[in-house]
Amino acid sequence: MEDKLRGKVIVLGNNIDTDQIYPGRFLELVNPEEVGSHCLAGVDENIAKNFRKGDVIVAGTNFGCGSSREHAPISLLNMGASCVIADSFARIFFRNSINLGLPLIVCKGISSRLNDGDEIEVSIKEGTVTLVSSGEVLNGEKIGEYAMKILNAGGIKPLFRAKMKEQQ
């Protein structure tokens, strides 16, 4: 995983739950492109259509609340989100996302600082967000050491596969 990411943002509000991120009516889909094409359909049907690979989702508090199913972070990955930055995350969503290889950064107040289309640069390792237009740096929370190991491996399954290979 690359440490530095750069992309435009889509800013969402507070309490975006997993049903808004990936509505239950699409749960039967398995094709990754189809799954990604319906990401955030519970918020706005057009978000995935206009989303460019590598862009960043920015949200308010409690992003990912609701159901613990993994479809929400899977749909974000398949839509092409490079990371999600929020004022706060629901605990299970946070863990599911890291385990699937989707970086998340907690950066209090970020949702009120950005507008749709703003360009940012993110250091996943440092937890910083740089506003490209002004050069201002916002300090988010650093991702823990073990979570970084998981992200660098591409998710928890690839990490365990690599560990098992080492032991053979």
PDB file of C-alpha atoms in Angstrom, residues 5-9 114 117-122 129-137:
ATOM      1  CA  LEU A   5      -2.681   9.268  -1.636  1.00  0.00           C
ATOM      2  CA  ARG A   6      -4.051  12.186  -3.601  1.00  0.00           C
ATOM      3  CA  GLY A   7      -7.585  12.665  -4.797  1.00  0.00           C
ATOM      4  CA  LYS A   8     -10.740  14.703  -4.806  1.00  0.00           C
ATOM      5  CA  VAL A   9     -13.232  14.331  -2.018  1.00  0.00           C
ATOM      6  CA  LEU A 114     -13.923  20.374   3.020  1.00  0.00           C
ATOM      7  CA  GLY A 117     -14.405  18.344  -5.268  1.00  0.00           C
ATOM      8  CA  ASP A 118     -11.667  19.692  -2.986  1.00  0.00           C
ATOM      9  CA  GLU A 119      -8.340  17.996  -3.622  1.00  0.00           C
ATOM     10  CA  ILE A 120      -6.365  16.538  -0.731  1.00  0.00           C
ATOM     11  CA  GLU A 121      -3.182  14.596  -0.142  1.00  0.00           C
ATOM     12  CA  VAL A 122      -3.236  11.990   2.598  1.00  0.00           C
ATOM     13  CA  VAL A 129      -4.487  15.411   5.439  1.00  0.00           C
ATOM     14  CA  THR A 130      -3.087  18.253   3.334  1.00  0.00           C
ATOM     15  CA  LEU A 131      -5.505  20.610   1.613  1.00  0.00           C
ATOM     16  CA  VAL A 132      -3.898  21.005  -1.809  1.00  0.00           C
ATOM     17  CA  SER A 133      -5.349  24.471  -2.489  1.00  0.00           C
ATOM     18  CA  SER A 134      -3.932  26.065   0.665  1.00  0.00           C
ATOM     19  CA  GLY A 135      -1.211  23.681   1.824  1.00  0.00           C
ATOM     20  CA  GLU A 136      -2.846  23.503   5.248  1.00  0.00           C
ATOM     21  CA  VAL A 137      -2.189  20.246   7.079  1.00  0.00           C
TER      22      VAL A 137
END
